[in-house]
Coordinates of C-alpha atoms in Angstrom, one line a residue:
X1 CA 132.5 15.8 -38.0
X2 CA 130.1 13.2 -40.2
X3 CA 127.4 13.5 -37.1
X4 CA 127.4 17.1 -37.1
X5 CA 126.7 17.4 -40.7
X6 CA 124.2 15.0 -40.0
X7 CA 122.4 17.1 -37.8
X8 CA 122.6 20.1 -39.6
X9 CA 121.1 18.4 -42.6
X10 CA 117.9 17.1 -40.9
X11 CA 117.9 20.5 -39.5
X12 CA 117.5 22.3 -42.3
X13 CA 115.1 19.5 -44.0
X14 CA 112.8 19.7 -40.5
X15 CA 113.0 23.5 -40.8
X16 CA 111.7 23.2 -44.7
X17 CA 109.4 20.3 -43.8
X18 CA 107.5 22.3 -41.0
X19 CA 107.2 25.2 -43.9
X20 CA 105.8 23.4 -46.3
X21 CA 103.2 21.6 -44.1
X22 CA 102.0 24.7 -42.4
X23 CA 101.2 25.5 -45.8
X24 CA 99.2 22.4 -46.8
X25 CA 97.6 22.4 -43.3
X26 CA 96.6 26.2 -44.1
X27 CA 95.0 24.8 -47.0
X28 CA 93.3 21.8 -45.6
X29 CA 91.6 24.2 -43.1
X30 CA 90.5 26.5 -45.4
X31 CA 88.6 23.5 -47.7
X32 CA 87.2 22.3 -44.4
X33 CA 86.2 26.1 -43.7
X34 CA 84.3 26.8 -46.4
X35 CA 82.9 23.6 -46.9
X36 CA 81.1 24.1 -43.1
X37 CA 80.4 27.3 -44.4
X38 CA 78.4 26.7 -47.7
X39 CA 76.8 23.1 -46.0
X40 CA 73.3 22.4 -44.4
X41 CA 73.1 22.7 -40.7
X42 CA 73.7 18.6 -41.1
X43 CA 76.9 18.8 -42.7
X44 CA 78.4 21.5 -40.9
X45 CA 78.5 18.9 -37.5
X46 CA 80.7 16.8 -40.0
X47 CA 83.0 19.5 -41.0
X48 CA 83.5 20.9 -37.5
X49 CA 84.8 18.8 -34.1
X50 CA 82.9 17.5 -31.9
X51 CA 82.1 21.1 -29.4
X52 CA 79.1 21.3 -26.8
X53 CA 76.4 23.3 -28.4
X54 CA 77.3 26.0 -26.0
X55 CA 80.7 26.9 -24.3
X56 CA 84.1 28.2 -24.4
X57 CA 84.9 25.7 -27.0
X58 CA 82.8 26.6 -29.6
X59 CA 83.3 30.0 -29.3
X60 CA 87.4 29.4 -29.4
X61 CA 86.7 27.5 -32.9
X62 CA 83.8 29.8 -34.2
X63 CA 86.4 32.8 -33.4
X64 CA 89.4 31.0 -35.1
X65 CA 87.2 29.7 -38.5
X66 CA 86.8 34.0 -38.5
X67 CA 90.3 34.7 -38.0
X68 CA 90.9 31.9 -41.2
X69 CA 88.4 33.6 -43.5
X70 CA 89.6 36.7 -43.0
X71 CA 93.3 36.0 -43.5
X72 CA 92.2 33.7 -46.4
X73 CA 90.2 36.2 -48.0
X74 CA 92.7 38.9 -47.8
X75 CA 95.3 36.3 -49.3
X76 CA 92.7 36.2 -52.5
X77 CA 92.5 39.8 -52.4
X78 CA 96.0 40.5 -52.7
X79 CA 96.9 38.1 -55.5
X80 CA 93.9 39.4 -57.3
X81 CA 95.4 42.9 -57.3
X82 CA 98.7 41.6 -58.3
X83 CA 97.3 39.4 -61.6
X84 CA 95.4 43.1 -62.2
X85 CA 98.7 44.6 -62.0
X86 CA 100.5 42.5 -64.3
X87 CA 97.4 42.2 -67.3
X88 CA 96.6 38.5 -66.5
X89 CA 93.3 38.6 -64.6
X90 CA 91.2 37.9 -67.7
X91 CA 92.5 34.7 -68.6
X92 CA 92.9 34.1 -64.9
X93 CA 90.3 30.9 -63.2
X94 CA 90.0 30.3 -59.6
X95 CA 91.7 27.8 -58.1
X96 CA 94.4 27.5 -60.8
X97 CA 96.9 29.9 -58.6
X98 CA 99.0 28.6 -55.6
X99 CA 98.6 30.0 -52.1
X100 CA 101.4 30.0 -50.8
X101 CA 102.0 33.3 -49.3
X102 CA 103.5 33.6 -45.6
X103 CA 103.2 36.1 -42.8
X104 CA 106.2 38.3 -42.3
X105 CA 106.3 37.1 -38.6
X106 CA 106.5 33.4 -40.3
X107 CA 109.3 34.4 -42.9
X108 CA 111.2 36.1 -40.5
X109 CA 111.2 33.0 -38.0
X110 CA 112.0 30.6 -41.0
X111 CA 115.2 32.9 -42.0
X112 CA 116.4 32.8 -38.7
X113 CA 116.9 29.7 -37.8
X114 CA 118.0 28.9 -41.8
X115 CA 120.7 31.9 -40.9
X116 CA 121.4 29.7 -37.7
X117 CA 121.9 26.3 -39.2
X118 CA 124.2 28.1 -41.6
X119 CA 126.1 29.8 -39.4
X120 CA 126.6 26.3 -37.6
X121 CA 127.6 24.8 -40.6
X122 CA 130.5 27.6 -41.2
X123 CA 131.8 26.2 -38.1
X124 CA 131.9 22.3 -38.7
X125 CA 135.5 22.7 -40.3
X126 CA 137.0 25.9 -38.0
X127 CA 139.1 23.2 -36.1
X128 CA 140.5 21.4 -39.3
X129 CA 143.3 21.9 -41.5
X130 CA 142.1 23.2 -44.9
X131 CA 144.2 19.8 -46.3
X132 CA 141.9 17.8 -44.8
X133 CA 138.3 19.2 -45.2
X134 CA 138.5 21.1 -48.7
X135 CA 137.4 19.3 -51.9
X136 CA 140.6 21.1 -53.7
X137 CA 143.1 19.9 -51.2
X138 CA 142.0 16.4 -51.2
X139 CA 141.6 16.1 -54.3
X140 CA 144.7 17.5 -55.2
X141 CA 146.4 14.6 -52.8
X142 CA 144.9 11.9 -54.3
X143 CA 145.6 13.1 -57.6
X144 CA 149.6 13.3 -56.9
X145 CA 149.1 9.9 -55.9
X146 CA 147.1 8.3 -58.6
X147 CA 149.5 10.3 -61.4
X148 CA 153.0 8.8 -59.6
X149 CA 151.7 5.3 -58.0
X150 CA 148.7 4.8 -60.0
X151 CA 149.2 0.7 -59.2
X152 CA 149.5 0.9 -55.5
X153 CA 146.6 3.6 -55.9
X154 CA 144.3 1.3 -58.3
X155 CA 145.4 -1.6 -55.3
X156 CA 143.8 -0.1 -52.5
X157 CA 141.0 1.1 -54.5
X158 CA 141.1 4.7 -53.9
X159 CA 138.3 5.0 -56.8
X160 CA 135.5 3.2 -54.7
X161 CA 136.8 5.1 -51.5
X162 CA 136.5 8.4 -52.8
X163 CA 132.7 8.9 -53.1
X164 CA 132.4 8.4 -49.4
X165 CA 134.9 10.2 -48.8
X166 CA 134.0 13.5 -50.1
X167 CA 129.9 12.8 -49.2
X168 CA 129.3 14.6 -46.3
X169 CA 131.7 17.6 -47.8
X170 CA 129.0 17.4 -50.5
X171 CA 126.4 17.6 -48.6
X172 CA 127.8 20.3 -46.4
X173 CA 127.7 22.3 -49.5
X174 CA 124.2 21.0 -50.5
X175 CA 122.7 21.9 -47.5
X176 CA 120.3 25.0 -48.3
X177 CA 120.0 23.2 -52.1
X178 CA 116.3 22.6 -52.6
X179 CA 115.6 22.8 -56.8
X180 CA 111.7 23.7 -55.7
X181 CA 113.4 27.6 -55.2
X182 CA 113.5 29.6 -58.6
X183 CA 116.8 30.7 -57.1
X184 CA 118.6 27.5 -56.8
X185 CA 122.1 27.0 -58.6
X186 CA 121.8 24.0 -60.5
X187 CA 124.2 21.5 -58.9
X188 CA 126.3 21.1 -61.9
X189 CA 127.6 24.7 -61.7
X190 CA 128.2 24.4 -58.0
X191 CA 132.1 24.1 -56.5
X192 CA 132.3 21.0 -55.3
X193 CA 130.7 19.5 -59.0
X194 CA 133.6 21.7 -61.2
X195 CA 136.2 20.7 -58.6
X196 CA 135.9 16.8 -59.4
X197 CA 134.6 17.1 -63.0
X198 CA 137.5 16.4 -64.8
X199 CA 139.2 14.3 -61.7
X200 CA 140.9 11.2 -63.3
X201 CA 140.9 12.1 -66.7
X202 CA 144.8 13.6 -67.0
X203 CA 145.9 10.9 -68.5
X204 CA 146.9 10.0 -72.1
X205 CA 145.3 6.4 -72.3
X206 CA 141.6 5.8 -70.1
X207 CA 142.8 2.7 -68.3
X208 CA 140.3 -0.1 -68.7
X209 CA 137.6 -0.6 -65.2
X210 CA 138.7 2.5 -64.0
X211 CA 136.5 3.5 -60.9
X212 CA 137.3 7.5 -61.4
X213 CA 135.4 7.7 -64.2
X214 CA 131.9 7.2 -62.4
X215 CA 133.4 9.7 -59.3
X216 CA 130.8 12.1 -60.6
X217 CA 128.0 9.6 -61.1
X218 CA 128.6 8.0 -57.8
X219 CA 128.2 11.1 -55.8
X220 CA 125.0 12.0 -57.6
X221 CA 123.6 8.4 -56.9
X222 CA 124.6 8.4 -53.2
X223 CA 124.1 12.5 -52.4
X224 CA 121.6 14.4 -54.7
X225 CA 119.5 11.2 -55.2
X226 CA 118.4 11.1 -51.6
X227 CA 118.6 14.7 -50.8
X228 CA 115.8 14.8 -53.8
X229 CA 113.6 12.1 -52.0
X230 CA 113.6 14.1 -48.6
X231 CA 112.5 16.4 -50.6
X232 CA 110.2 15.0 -52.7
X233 CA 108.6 13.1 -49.8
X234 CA 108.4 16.1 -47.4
X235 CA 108.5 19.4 -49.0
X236 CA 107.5 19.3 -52.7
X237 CA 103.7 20.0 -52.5
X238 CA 102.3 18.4 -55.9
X239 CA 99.4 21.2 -56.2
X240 CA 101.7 24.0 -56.6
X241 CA 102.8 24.0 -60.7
X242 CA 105.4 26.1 -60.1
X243 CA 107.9 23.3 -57.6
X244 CA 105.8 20.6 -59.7
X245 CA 107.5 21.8 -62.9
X246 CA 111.0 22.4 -61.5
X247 CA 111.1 18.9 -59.3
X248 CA 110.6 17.3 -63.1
X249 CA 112.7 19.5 -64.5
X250 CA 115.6 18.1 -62.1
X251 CA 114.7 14.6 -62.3
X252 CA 114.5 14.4 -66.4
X253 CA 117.7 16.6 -66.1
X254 CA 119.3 13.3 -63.9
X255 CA 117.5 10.7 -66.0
X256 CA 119.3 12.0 -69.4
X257 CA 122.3 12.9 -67.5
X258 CA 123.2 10.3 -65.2
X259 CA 121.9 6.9 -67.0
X260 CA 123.8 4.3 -65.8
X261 CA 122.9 5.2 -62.1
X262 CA 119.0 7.1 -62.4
X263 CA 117.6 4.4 -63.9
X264 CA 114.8 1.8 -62.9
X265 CA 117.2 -0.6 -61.7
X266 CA 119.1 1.7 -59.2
X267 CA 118.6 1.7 -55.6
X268 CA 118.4 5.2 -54.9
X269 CA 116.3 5.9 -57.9
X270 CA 113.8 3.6 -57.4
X271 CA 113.5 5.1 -53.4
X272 CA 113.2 8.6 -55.0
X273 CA 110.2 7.6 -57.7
X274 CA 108.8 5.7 -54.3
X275 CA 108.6 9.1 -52.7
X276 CA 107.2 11.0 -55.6
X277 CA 104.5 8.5 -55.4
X278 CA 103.4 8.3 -52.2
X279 CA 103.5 11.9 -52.2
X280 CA 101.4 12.1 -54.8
X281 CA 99.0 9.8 -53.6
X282 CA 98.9 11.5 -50.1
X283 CA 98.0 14.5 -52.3
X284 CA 95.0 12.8 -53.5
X285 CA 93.9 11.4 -50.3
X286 CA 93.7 14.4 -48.3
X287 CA 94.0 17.5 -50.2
X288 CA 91.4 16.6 -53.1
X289 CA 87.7 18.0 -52.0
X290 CA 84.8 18.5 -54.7
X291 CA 81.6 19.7 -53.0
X292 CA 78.3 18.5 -54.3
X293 CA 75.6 20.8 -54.7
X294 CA 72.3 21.0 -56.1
X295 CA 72.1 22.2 -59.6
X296 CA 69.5 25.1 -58.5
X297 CA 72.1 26.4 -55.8
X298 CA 74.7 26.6 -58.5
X299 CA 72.3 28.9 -60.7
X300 CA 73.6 32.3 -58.9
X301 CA 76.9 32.3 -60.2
X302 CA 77.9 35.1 -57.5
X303 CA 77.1 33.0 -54.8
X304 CA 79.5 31.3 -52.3
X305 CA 78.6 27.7 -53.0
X306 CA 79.3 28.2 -57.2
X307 CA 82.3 30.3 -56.4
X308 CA 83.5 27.5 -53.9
X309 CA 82.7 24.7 -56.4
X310 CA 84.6 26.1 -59.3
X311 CA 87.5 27.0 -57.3
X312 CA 87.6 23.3 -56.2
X313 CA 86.7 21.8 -60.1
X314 CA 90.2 24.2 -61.5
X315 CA 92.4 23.4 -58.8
X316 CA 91.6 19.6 -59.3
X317 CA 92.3 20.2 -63.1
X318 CA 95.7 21.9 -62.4
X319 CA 96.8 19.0 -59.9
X320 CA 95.8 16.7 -62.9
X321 CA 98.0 18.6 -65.4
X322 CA 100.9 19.2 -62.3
X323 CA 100.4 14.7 -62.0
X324 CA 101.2 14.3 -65.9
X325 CA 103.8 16.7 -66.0
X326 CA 105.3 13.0 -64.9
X327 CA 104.7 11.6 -67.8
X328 CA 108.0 9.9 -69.8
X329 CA 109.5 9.4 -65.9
X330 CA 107.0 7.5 -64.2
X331 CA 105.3 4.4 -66.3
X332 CA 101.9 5.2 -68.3
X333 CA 100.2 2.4 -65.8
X334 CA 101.0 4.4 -62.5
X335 CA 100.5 7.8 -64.1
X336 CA 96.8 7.0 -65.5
X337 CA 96.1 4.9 -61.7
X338 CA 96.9 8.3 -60.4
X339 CA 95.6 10.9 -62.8
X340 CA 92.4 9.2 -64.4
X341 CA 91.5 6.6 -61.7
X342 CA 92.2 8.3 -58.7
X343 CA 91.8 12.1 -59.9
X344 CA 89.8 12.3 -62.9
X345 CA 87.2 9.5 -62.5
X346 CA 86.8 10.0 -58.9
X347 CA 86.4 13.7 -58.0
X348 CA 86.3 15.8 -61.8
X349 CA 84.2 13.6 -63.8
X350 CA 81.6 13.7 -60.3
X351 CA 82.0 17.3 -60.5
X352 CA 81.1 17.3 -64.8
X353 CA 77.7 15.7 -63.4
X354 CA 77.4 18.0 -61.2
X355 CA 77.4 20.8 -63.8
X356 CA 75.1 22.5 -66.1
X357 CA 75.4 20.9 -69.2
X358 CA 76.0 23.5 -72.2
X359 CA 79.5 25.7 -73.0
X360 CA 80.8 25.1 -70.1
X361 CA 81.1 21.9 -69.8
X362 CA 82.6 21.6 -73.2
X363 CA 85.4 24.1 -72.1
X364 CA 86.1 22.6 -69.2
X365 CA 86.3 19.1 -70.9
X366 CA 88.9 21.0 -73.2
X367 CA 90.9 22.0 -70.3
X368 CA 90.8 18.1 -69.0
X369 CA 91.7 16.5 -72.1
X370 CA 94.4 19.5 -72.5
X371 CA 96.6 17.2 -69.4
X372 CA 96.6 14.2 -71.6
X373 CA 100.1 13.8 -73.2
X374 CA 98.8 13.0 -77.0
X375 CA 101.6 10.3 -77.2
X376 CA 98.6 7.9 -75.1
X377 CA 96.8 8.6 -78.2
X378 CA 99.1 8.3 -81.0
X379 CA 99.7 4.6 -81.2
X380 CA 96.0 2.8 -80.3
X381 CA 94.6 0.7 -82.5
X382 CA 91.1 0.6 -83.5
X383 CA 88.3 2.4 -82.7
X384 CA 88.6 2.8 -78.7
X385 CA 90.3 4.9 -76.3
X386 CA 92.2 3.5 -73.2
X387 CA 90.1 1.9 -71.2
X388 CA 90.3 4.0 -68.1
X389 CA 88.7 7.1 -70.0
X390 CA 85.6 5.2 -70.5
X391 CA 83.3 7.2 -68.2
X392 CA 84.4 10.4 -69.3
X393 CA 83.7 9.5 -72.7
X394 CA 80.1 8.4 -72.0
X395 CA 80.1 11.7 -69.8
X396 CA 81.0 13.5 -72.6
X397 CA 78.4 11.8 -75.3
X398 CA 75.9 12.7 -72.1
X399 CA 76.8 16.0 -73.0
X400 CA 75.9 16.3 -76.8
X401 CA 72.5 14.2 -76.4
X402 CA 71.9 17.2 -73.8
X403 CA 72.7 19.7 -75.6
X404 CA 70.5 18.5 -78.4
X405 CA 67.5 17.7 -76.0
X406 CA 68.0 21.4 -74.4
X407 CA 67.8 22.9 -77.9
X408 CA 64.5 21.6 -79.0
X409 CA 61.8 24.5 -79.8
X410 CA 64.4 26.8 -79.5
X411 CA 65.2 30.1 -82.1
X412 CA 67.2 28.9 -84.6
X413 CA 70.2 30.5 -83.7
X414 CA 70.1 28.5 -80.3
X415 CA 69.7 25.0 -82.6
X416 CA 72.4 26.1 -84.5
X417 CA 75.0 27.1 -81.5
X418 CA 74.1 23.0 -80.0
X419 CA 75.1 22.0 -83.3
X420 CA 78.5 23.3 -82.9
X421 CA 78.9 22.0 -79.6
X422 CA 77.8 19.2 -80.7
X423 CA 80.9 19.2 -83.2
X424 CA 83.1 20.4 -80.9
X425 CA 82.4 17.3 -78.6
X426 CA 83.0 15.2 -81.6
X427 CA 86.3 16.5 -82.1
X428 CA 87.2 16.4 -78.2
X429 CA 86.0 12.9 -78.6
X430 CA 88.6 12.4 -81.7
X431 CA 91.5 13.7 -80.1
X432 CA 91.5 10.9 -77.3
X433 CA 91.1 8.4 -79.9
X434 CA 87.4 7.6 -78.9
X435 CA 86.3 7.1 -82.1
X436 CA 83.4 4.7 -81.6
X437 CA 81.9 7.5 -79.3
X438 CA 82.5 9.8 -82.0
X439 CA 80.9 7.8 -84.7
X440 CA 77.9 7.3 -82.4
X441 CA 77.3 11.4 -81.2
X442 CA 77.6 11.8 -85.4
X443 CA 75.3 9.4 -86.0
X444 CA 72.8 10.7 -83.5
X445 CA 73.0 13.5 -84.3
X446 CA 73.1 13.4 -88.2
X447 CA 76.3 15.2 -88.2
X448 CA 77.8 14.9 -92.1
X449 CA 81.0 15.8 -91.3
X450 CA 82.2 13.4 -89.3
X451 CA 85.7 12.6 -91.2
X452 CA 86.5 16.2 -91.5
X453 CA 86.2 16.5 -87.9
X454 CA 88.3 13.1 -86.7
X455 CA 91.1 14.2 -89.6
X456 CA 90.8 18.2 -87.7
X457 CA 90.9 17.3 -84.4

């Protein structure tokens, strides 16, 4: 029955696959939509394919770009009403939400063929005595054996054979499993984990090298280990906090759980952070877009292009906090390659620039430095931050010599608000252990309280 299990499996993982990139695709499109649609005539020839000036071919895409708005647009409009609903629409930012609402039509096609696979899967065993297909049964047989001939059962090694043999019952089991669903059991409470939890351990004295005691370990190393890394590689979508949150969740859970096997020397383990990385990274490459515009065109803070940009600058920010939600699994190196270098430094900080300088900047700097865990912080030495955050420190003492400049022969209420932005870059500047940078915005700026600030931040 071990191929029919196998199908089923990459069944259902095809079936949630094709889900989750229609959803990223959706996405993509709608980025490339209203990127064409906020652009000079120039840029729109980049956004769109190559199409005759006139023909059927244009029109086909100029009618489908409609059809996207519109169902985009409604999209917005609904979750809008429901943050209204629910009190949280004034704390709410643009592109800090997750689209991922489907069509009925979509939902209904993705239940059916789930209900399908399922109902396959009921049938894998109807030909099989219950003795030989159910997790009890077995296990019951081998435990008879192991309690009356425990040599001639430690002789032919029954412990090592064991994991393989109840894998694909396990995965039969595991098969709609997917820890990115608030609705998921946690594995540990499943059947098949209560049925084997205690297997082994009936007798009065643990006999020494005894391969039943990592039964439960095993099967976590050679079943949920690389059903996670299907997943992680081809249905976890990094933007979306939500699956971000509960895909660490289940990983930390396995790392303090299960150390002798999830561990950086494992097999299986080091596969499954190899997925979560590429992932990532395949996140960064294509999904990440900041649009460049000129600062007079971001002035109307009603219009398209502002409204487009900050969507963009907050959902860059929330993939930024969803990538160091990592943090303590993957190693501080590959986290700040990913978050700072490839994230931070090379689409936010272009965006800061790209900003007016003044409040806003200093709240969305907050937001950034928000992501860092402050255990980066906690053990520098010296006056300097890590080196990576160079630029957006300079960005950020950018900020304050602005902010002064802006305030000259203003009202004196103006010179003092610059002043406290001023301070509160200081402090921002403190709390990432940029102290040199501090020191220097103080001293420009003939702030006093400089230690009161660093020991405040």
């Amino acid at each position: 029955q071990v191929p029919l299990i196998n199908e089923l499996e990459s069944a259902m993982h095809q079936l949630y696959k094709q889900r989750a990139s229609r959803l990223v695709q959706r996405r993509q499109d709608d980025i490339k939509d209203e990127s064409s649609e906020f652009s000079s005539h120039s840029n729109k020839a980049l956004m769109a394919p190559n199409l005759e000036s006139f023909g059927r071919d244009r029109v086909i895409y100029q009618e489908q770009v409609k059809r996207r708005t519109a169902e985009r647009e409604a999209r917005r409009a609904r979750r809008r009403q429901a943050r209204e609903q629910t009190g949280k629409m004034a704390d709410h930012l643009e592109g800090l939400s997750s689209d991922d609402e489907e069509t009925s039509t979509d939902i209904t096609n993705f239940n059916m063929e789930r209900d399908r696979i399922l109902k396959e899967s009921s049938k894998v065993f109807e030909d099989v005595l219950e003795s030989f297909y159910s997790i009890d049964c077995i296990k019951s047989q081998f435990e008879a054996w192991r309690s009356k001939y425990f040599a001639s059962y430690k002789d032919a090694y029954i412990g090592l054979c064991l994991p393989k043999l109840f894998n694909p019952l396990i995965r039969l089991q595991l098969l709609i499993w997917t820890p990115l669903e608030g609705k998921c059991r946690d594995f540990e409470t499943m059947l098949w984990f209560e049925s084997l939890l205690f297997y082994g351990c009936e007798e009065q004295e643990q006999v020494k090298d005894d391969a039943d005691i990592s039964l439960l370990p095993t099967i976590v190393e050679r079943v949920v280990l690389p059903k996670l890394t299907v997943i992680s590689e081809n249905i976890w979508d990094p933007f979306s906090t939500t699956q971000t949150s509960r895909m660490v969740a289940i990983v930390q859970k396995l790392v303090d759980g299960y150390p002798s096997v999830v561990n950086a020397e494992n097999k299986n383990t080091q596969m499954l952070l190899k997925a979560l990385l590429l992932r990532m990274r395949r996140t960064l490459d294509d999904d990440v877009f900041m649009p460049l515009y000129p600062k007079n065109i971001l002035e109307n803070k009603n219009s398209g292009p502002y409204l487009f940009f900050q969507r963009q600058f907050w959902s860059s920010v929330k993939l930024l906090g969803n990538f160091l939600q990592w943090y303590g699994i993957l190693s501080n190196k590959t986290l700040q390659e990913l978050s700072i270098d490839g994230l931070l430094n090379r689409y936010i900080l272009m965006a800061f620039q790209n900003s007016e300088y003044g409040e806003d900047s200093i709240k969305k700097a907050q937001s950034v430095i928000a992501c860092f865990p402050k255990q980066w912080f906690a053990n520098l030495k010296g006056d300097k931050t890590i080196s990576q955050l160079e630029n957006f420190c300079r960005y950020l003492v950018h900020l304050a010599d602005t902010i002064y400049r802006n305030s000259i022969g203003c009202s004196d209420v103006e010179k003092r608000n610059a002043r406290e932005h001023i301070k509160q870059i200081i402090k921002l500047l403190a709390s990432i252990r940029a102290l040199d940078h501090a020191v220097t915005v103080a001293n420009d700026h003939n702030v006093k309280e400089l230690k009161i600030l660093i020991e405040g931040k």
